[in-house]
Coordinates of C-alpha atoms in Angstrom, one line a residue:
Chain I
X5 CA -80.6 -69.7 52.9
X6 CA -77.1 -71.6 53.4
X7 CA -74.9 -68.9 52.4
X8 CA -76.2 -66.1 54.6
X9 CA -77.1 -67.1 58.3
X10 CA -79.9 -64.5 59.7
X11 CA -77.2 -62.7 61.8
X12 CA -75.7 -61.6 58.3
X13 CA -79.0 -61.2 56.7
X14 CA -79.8 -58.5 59.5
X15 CA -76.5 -56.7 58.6
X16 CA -78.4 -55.5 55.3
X17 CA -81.9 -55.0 56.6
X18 CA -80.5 -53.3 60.4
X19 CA -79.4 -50.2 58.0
X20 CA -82.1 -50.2 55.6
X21 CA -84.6 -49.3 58.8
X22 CA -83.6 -49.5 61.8
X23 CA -80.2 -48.9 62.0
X24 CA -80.3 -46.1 59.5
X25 CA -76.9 -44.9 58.9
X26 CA -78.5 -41.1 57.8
X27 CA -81.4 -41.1 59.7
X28 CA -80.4 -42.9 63.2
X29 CA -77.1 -42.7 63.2
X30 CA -77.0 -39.4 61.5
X31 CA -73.9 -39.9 59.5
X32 CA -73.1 -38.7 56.1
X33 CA -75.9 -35.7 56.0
X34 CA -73.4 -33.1 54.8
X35 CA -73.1 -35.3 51.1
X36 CA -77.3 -36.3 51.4
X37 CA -77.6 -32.4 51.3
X38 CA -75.5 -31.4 48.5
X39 CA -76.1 -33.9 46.1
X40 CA -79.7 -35.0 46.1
X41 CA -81.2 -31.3 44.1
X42 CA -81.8 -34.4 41.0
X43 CA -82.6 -38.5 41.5
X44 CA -80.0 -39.0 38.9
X45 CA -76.8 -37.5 40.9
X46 CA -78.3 -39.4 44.1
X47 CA -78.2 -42.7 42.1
X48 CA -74.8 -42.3 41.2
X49 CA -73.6 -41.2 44.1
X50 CA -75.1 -44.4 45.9
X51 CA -73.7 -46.8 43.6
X52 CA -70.1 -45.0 44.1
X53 CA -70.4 -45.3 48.0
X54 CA -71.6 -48.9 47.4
X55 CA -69.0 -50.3 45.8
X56 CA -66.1 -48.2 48.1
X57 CA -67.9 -49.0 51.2
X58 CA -68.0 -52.9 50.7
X59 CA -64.4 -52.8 49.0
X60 CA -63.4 -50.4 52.1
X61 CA -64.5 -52.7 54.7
X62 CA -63.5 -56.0 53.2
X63 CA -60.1 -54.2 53.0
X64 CA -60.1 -53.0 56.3
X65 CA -61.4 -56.0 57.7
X66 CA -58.5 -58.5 55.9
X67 CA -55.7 -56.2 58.0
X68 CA -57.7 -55.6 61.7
X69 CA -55.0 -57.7 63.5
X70 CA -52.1 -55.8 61.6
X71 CA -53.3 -51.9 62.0
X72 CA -51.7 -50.3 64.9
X73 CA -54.1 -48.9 66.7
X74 CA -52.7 -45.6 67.5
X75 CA -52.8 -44.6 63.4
X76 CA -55.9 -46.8 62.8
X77 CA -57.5 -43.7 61.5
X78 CA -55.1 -42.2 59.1
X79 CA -54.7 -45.9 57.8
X80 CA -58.7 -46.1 57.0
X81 CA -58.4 -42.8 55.4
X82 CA -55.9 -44.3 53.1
X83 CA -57.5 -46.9 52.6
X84 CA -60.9 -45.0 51.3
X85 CA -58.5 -42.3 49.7
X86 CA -56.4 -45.4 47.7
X87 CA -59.5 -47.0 46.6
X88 CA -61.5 -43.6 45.3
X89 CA -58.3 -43.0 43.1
X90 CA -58.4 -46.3 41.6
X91 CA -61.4 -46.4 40.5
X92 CA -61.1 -42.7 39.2
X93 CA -58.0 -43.7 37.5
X94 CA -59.2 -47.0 35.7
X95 CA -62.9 -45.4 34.8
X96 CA -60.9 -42.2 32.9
X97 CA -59.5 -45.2 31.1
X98 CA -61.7 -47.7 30.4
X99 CA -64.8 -45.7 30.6
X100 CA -64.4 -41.8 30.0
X101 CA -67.9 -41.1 29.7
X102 CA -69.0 -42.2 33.4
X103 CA -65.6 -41.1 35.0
X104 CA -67.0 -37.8 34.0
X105 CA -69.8 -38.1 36.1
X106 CA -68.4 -39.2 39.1
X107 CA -65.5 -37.0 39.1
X108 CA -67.8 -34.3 41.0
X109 CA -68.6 -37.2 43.7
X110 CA -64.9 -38.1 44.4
X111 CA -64.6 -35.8 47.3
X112 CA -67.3 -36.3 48.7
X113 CA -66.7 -40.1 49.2
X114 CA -64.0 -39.3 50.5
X115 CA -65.0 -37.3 53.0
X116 CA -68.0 -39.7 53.7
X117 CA -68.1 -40.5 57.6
X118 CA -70.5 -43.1 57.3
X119 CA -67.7 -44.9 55.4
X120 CA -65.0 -44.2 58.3
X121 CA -67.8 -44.9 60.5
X122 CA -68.3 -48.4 59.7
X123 CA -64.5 -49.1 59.1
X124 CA -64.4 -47.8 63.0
X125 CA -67.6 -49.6 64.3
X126 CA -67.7 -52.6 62.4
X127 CA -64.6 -53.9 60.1
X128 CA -62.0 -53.6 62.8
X129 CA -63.8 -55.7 64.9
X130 CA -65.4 -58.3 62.5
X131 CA -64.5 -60.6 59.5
X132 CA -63.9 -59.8 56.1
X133 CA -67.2 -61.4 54.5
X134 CA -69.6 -59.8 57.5
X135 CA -67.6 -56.6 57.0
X136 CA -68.2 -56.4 53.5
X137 CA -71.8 -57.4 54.1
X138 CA -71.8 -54.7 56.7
X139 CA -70.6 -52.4 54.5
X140 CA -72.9 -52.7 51.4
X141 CA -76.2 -52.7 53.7
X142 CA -74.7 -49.3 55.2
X143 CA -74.0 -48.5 51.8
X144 CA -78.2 -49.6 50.6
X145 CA -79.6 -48.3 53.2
X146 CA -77.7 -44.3 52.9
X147 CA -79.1 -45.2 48.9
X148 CA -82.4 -45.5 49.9
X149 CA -82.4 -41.9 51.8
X150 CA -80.3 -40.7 49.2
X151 CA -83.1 -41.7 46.2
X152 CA -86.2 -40.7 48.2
X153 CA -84.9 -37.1 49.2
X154 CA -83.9 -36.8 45.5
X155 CA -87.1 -38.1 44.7
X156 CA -89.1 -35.4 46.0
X157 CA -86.2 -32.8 45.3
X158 CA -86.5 -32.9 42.0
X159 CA -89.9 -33.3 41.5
X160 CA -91.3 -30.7 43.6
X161 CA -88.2 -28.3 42.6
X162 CA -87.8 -28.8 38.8
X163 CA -91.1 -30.5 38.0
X164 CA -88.7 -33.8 36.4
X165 CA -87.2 -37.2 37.3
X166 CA -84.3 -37.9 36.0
X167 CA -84.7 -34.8 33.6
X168 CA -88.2 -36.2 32.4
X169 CA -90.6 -33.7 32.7
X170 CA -93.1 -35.8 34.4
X171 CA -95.6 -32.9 35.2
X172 CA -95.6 -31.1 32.0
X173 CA -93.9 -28.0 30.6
X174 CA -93.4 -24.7 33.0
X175 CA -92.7 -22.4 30.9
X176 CA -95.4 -23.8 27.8
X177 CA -97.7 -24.4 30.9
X178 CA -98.6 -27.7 29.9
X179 CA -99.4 -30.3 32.5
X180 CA -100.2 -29.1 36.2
X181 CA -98.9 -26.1 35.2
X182 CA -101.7 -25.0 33.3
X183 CA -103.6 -25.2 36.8
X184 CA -101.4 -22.5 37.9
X185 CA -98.7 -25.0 39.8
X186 CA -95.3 -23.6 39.7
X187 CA -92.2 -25.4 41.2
X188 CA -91.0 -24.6 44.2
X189 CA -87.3 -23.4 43.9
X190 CA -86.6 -23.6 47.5
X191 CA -86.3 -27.5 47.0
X192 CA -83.5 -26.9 45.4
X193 CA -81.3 -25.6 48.2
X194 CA -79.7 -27.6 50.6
X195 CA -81.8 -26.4 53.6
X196 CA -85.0 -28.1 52.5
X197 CA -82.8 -31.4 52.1
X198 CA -82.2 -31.1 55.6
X199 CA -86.4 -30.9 56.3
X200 CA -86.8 -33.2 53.8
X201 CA -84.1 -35.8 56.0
X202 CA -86.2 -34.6 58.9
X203 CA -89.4 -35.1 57.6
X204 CA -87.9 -38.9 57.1
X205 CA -86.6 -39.3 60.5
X206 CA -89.6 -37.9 62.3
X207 CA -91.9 -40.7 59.9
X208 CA -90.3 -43.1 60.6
X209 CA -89.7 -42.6 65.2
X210 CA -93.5 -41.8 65.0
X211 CA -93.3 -45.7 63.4
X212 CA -91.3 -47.1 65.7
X213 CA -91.4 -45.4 69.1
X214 CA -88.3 -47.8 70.1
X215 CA -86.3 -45.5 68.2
X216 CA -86.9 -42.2 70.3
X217 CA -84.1 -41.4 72.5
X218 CA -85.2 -40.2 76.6
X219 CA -84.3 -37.0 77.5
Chain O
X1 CA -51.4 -63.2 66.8
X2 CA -49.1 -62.5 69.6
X3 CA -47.8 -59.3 67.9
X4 CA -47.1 -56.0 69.9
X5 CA -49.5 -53.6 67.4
X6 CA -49.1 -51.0 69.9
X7 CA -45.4 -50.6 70.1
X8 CA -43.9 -47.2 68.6
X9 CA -40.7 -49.1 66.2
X10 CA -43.9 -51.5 64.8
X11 CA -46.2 -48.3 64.1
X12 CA -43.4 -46.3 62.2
X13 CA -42.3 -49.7 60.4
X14 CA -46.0 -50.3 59.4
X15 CA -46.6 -46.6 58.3
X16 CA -43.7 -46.2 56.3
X17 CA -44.5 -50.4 54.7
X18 CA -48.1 -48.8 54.0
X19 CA -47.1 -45.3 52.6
X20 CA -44.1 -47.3 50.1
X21 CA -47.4 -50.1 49.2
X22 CA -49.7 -47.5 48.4
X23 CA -47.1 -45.5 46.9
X24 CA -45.8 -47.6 44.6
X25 CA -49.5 -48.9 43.2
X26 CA -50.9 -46.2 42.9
X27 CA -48.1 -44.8 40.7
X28 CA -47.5 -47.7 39.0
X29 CA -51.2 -47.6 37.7
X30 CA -51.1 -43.7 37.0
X31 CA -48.1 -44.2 34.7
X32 CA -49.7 -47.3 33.1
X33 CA -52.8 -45.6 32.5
X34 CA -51.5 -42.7 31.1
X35 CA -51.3 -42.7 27.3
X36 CA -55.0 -44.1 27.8
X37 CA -56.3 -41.2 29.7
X38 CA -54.3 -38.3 27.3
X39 CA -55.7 -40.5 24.1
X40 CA -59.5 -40.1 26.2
X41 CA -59.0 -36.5 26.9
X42 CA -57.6 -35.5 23.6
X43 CA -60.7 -37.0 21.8
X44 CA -63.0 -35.4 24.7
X45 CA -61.5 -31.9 23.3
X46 CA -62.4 -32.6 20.0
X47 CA -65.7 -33.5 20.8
X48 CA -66.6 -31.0 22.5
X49 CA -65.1 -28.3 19.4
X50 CA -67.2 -30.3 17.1
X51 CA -70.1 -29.9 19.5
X52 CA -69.9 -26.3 19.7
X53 CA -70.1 -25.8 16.1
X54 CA -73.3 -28.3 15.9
X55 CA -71.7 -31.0 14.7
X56 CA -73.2 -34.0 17.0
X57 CA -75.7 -36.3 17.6
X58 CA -78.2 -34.9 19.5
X59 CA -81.6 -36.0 19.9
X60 CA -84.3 -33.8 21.7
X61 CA -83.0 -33.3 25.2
X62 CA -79.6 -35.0 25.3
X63 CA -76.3 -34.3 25.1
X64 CA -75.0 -36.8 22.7
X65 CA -71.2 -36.3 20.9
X66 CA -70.4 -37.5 17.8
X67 CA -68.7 -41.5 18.8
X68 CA -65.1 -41.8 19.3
X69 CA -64.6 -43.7 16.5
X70 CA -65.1 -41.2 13.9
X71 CA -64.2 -38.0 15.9
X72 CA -60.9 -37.9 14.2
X73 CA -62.6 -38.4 10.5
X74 CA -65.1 -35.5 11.6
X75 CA -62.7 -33.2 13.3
X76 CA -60.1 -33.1 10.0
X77 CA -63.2 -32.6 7.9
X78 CA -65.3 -29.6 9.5
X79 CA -62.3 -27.8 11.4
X80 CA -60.6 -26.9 8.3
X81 CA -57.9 -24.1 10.3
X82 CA -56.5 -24.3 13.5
X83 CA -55.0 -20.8 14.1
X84 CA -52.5 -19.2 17.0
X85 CA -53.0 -15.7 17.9
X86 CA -49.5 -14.4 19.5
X87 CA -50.2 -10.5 19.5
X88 CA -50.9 -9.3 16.1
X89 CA -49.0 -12.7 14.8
X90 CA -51.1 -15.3 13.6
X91 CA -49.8 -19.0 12.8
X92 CA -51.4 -22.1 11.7
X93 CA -50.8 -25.3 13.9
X94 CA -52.5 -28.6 13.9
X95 CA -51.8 -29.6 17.0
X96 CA -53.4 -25.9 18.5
X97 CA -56.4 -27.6 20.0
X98 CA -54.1 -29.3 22.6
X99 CA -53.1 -26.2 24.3
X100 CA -53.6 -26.0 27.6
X101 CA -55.5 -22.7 28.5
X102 CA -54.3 -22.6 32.4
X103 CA -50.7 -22.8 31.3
X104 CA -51.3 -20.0 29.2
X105 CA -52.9 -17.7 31.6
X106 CA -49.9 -18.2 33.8
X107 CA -47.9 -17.3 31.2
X108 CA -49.8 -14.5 30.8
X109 CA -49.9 -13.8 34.8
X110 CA -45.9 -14.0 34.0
X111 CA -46.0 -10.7 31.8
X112 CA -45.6 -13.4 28.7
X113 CA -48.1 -12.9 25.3
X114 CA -50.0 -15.6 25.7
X115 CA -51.4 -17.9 23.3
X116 CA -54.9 -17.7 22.0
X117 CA -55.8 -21.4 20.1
X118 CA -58.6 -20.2 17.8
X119 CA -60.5 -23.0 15.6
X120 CA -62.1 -22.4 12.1
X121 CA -64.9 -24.6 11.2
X122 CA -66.9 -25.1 8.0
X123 CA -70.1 -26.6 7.5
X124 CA -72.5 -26.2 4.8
X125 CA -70.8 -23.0 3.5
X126 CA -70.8 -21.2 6.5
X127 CA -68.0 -20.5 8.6
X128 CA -67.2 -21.4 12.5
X129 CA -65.1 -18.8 14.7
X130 CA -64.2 -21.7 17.6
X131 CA -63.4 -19.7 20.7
X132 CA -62.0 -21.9 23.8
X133 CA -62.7 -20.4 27.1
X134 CA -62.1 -21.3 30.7
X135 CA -62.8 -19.6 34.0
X136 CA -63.7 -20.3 37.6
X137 CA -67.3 -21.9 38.8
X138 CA -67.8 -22.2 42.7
X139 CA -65.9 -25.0 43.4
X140 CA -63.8 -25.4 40.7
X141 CA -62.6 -24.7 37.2
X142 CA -65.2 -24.5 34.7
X143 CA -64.5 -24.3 30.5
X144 CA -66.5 -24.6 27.2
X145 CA -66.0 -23.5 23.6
X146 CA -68.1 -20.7 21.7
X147 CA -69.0 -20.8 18.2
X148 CA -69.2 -17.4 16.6
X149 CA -69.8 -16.9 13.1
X150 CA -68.7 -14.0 11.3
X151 CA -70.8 -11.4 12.6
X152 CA -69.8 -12.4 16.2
X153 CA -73.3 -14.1 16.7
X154 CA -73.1 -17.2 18.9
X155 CA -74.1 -20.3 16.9
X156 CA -73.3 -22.9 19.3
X157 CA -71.8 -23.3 22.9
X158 CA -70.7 -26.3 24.5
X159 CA -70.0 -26.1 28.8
X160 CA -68.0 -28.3 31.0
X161 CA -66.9 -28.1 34.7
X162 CA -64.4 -29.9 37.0
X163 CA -66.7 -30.4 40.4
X164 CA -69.6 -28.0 40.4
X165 CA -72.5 -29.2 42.8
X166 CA -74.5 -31.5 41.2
X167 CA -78.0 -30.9 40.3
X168 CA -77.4 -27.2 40.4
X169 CA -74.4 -25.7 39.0
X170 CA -73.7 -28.7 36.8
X171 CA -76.6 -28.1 34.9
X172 CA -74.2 -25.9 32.7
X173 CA -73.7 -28.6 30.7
X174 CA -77.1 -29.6 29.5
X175 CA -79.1 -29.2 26.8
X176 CA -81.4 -26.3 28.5
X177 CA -78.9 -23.7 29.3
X178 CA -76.5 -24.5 26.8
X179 CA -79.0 -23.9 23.7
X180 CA -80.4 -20.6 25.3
X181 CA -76.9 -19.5 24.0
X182 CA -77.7 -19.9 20.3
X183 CA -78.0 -17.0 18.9
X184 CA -77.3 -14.3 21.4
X185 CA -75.2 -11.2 20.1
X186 CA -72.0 -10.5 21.9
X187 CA -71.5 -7.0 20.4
X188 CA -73.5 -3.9 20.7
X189 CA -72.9 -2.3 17.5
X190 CA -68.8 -1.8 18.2
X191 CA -69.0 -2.0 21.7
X192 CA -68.1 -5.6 23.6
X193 CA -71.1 -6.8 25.8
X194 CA -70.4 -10.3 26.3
X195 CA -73.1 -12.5 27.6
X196 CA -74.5 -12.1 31.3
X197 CA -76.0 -15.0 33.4
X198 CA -78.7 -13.4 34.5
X199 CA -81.7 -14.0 37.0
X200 CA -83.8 -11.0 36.3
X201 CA -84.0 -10.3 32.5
X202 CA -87.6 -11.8 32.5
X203 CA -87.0 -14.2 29.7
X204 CA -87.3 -17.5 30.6
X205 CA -87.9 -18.8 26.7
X206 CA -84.8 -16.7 26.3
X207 CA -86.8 -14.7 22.7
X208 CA -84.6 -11.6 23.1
X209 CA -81.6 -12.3 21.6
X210 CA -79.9 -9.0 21.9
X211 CA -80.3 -8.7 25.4
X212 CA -76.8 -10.3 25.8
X213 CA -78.2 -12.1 29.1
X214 CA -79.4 -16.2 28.9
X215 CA -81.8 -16.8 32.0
X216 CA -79.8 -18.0 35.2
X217 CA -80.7 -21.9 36.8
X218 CA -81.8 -21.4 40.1
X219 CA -79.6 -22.4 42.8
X220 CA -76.2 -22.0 41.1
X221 CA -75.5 -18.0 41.4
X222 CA -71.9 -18.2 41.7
X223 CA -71.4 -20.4 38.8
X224 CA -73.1 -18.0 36.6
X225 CA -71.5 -15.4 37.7
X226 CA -68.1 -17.3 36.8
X227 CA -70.0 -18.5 33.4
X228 CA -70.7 -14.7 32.8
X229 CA -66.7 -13.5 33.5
X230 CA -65.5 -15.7 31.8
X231 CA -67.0 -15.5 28.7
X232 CA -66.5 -11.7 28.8
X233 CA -62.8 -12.2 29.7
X234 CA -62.2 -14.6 27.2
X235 CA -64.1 -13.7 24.5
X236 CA -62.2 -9.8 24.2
X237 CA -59.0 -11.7 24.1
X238 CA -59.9 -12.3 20.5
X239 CA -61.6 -9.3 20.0
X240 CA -59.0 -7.6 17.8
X241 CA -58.5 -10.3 15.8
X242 CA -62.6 -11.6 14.9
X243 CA -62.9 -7.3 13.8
X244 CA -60.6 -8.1 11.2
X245 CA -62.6 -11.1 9.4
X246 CA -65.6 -8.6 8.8
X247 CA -63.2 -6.6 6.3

């Protein structure tokens, strides 16, 4: 490829695996745990971070030799805070419907440190079309933990994906449930998003022993 | 760039640049925006009336309003009253499906009568007792509109919520809680019940519709509870008034 060199095509795949920004650099777990009870609010919730993260860190990236350093922080947070109301404002225009459903997520962006996290680690320090490369692997790669936690959320918790009831009715007991499989309720609740995460994280070191810290 | 970043004159100068930047764009595109977004929400409310009162295009599982292009055609054709109870004074107003319930129950908070917007619907020759409601989920405001009939039977619901956790206590607004409501008593012969959220009344198909409980969604406690309060709350407010229409 001409238009990405391999150093930039590693910027998408690093946080995909390796670089995970929820599972190795443990970033942005407190929004992975509240959202992910249903695939459908994960998917959402991705695509939002997508598009503020690379936006965010293009922005961020254009003024790095402008920011004083000493309010570098309140600036990114500006930044992130300008650009989630933006959006908000033009989607209750243009596009009620959806603005609806995000509404809920707009704080948690936000609040999002994998977001100040890369502005910090990455766009202050690099150019703008790395940084917003940079910022929309970050951004895949917290999707992809994001969708496989709400994944198995929502199956083993409600029985559905995406509110399709994939293994038949529980309360017709139809489908497994007419073996006498019930849902497990518990999924729902944020502390089995944090095994589930865990369950993730300890896959994946036992895969790649690189990965485990020394004591 | 040779430029000092770290001196204290350059950090106020840029802070105060960035505040005015910001400043200005962001209301510059509030104020531009805003006719669109009062035109979006004023259709959302009368969607969500029409909803109430089964006026919508639902399919099996979804949650499907009637488009925005004939919402206006269907809202002047079903909702045939739009009343204002003040007290024992009752006015009609057009325009009573715009008021705003938190202003009113800080009016009310003010020692002030408030004023209760209630909505009279027709369809197929029976009658629609539109009841707007609003109260306070976990995180945030939540709202709907009830649709009693005459007999103060509920014959249509419709939930919405400003930032409940997704997943859990957002479910309020789908199909599967919503619809549980249809048809649940509010009144125990003269006495006021309301309708409890509740997780124990063993009745997941929710068949006992005099129980004046709807089964619960797991995980979102709190915002049933508010569900619960609020409807009880709101719905006495018009309590003296919906005894009258059964004379």
């Amino acid at each position: 490829m001409g238009l990405l060199s391999k150093k930039d095509i590693k910027l998408i795949t690093d946080p995909l695996a390796d670089n995970n920004p929820i599972t190795i650099q443990v970033l942005g777990i407190c929004s992975a745990l509240a959202i992910t009870a249903e695939l459908k609010a994960s998917i959402v919730m991705s695509i939002a971070v997508l598009f503020v993260m690379g936006l965010g860190n293009l922005t961020i990236s254009l003024m790095r030799n402008i920011i004083p350093s000493k309010i570098r922080i309140i600036v990114q947070l500006i930044v992130v805070a300008s650009l989630v109301i933006i959006v908000d404002l033009v989607l209750k225009a243009f596009a009620y419907e959806l603005s609806k459903t995000l509404s809920v997520f707009v704080g948690l962006i936000i609040t999002n440190c994998i977001i100040m996290g890369r502005f910090e680690a990455f766009a202050l320090g690099n150019g703008p079309v790395r940084s917003f490369i940079d910022g929309v692997g970050n951004a895949l790669g917290y999707a992809l933990i994001l969708i496989i936690v709400g994944f198995f959320r929502e199956l083993l918790g409600s029985g559905t994906l995406l509110g399709y009831k994939v293994l038949g009715d529980p309360i017709e007991k139809t489908g497994v449930y007419a073996f006498g499989y019930e849902n497990n309720g518990f999924m729902l609740l944020a502390p089995m998003a944090l095994i589930t995460v865990g369950i993730i994280i300890w896959v994946q070191r036992s895969r790649n022993e690189a990965l485990i810290e020394d004591n | 760039m040779a430029k000092n970043t770290d001196s204290n004159v350059y950090t106020i100068l840029f802070a105060t640049a960035m505040v005015l930047v910001v400043g200005t764009l962001l209301a510059f595109l509030a104020s531009s925006l805003k006719e669109k977004i009062a035109e979006n929400k004023r259709i959302e409310k009368q969607q969500n009336i029409l909803y109430a009162m089964g006026i919508n295009e639902n399919d099996e599982t979804s949650v499907t309003f009637v488009s925005k292009e004939i919402v206006g055609e269907k809202f002047s054709e079903y909702i045939t009253k739009q009343l204002i109870i003040q007290g024992s004074e009752v006015t009609e107003n057009d325009e009573a499906y715009l008021i705003d319930l938190k202003k009113e129950s800080a009016r009310e908070k003010a020692g002030e009568q408030r004023r209760l917007p209630l909505f009279v619907g027709e369809k197929e020759n029976s009658k629609f007792y539109i009841i707007p409601v609003r109260g306070k989920g976990l995180w945030d405001a939540i709202w709907g509109y009830v649709a009693l009939d005459k007999d103060l039977v509920v014959q249509g619901v419709f939930f919405d919520h400003a930032g409940e956790t997704p997943g859990l206590g957002s479910n309020i607004k789908e199909r599967f809680f919503m619809d549980d409501f249809i048809g649940e008593h509010i009144m125990d012969g003269d006495t006021f019940k309301g309708i409890a959220v509740s997780k124990s009344n063993a009745d997941p198909k929710n068949l006992r519709k005099t129980d004046f409980a709807v089964d619960a969604i797991s995980g979102s406690t709190i915002t049933g509870d508010g569900l619960a309060a609020m409807l009880k709350k709101d719905l006495k407010m018009y309590l003296p008034y919906l005894k009258t229409l059964k004379q």
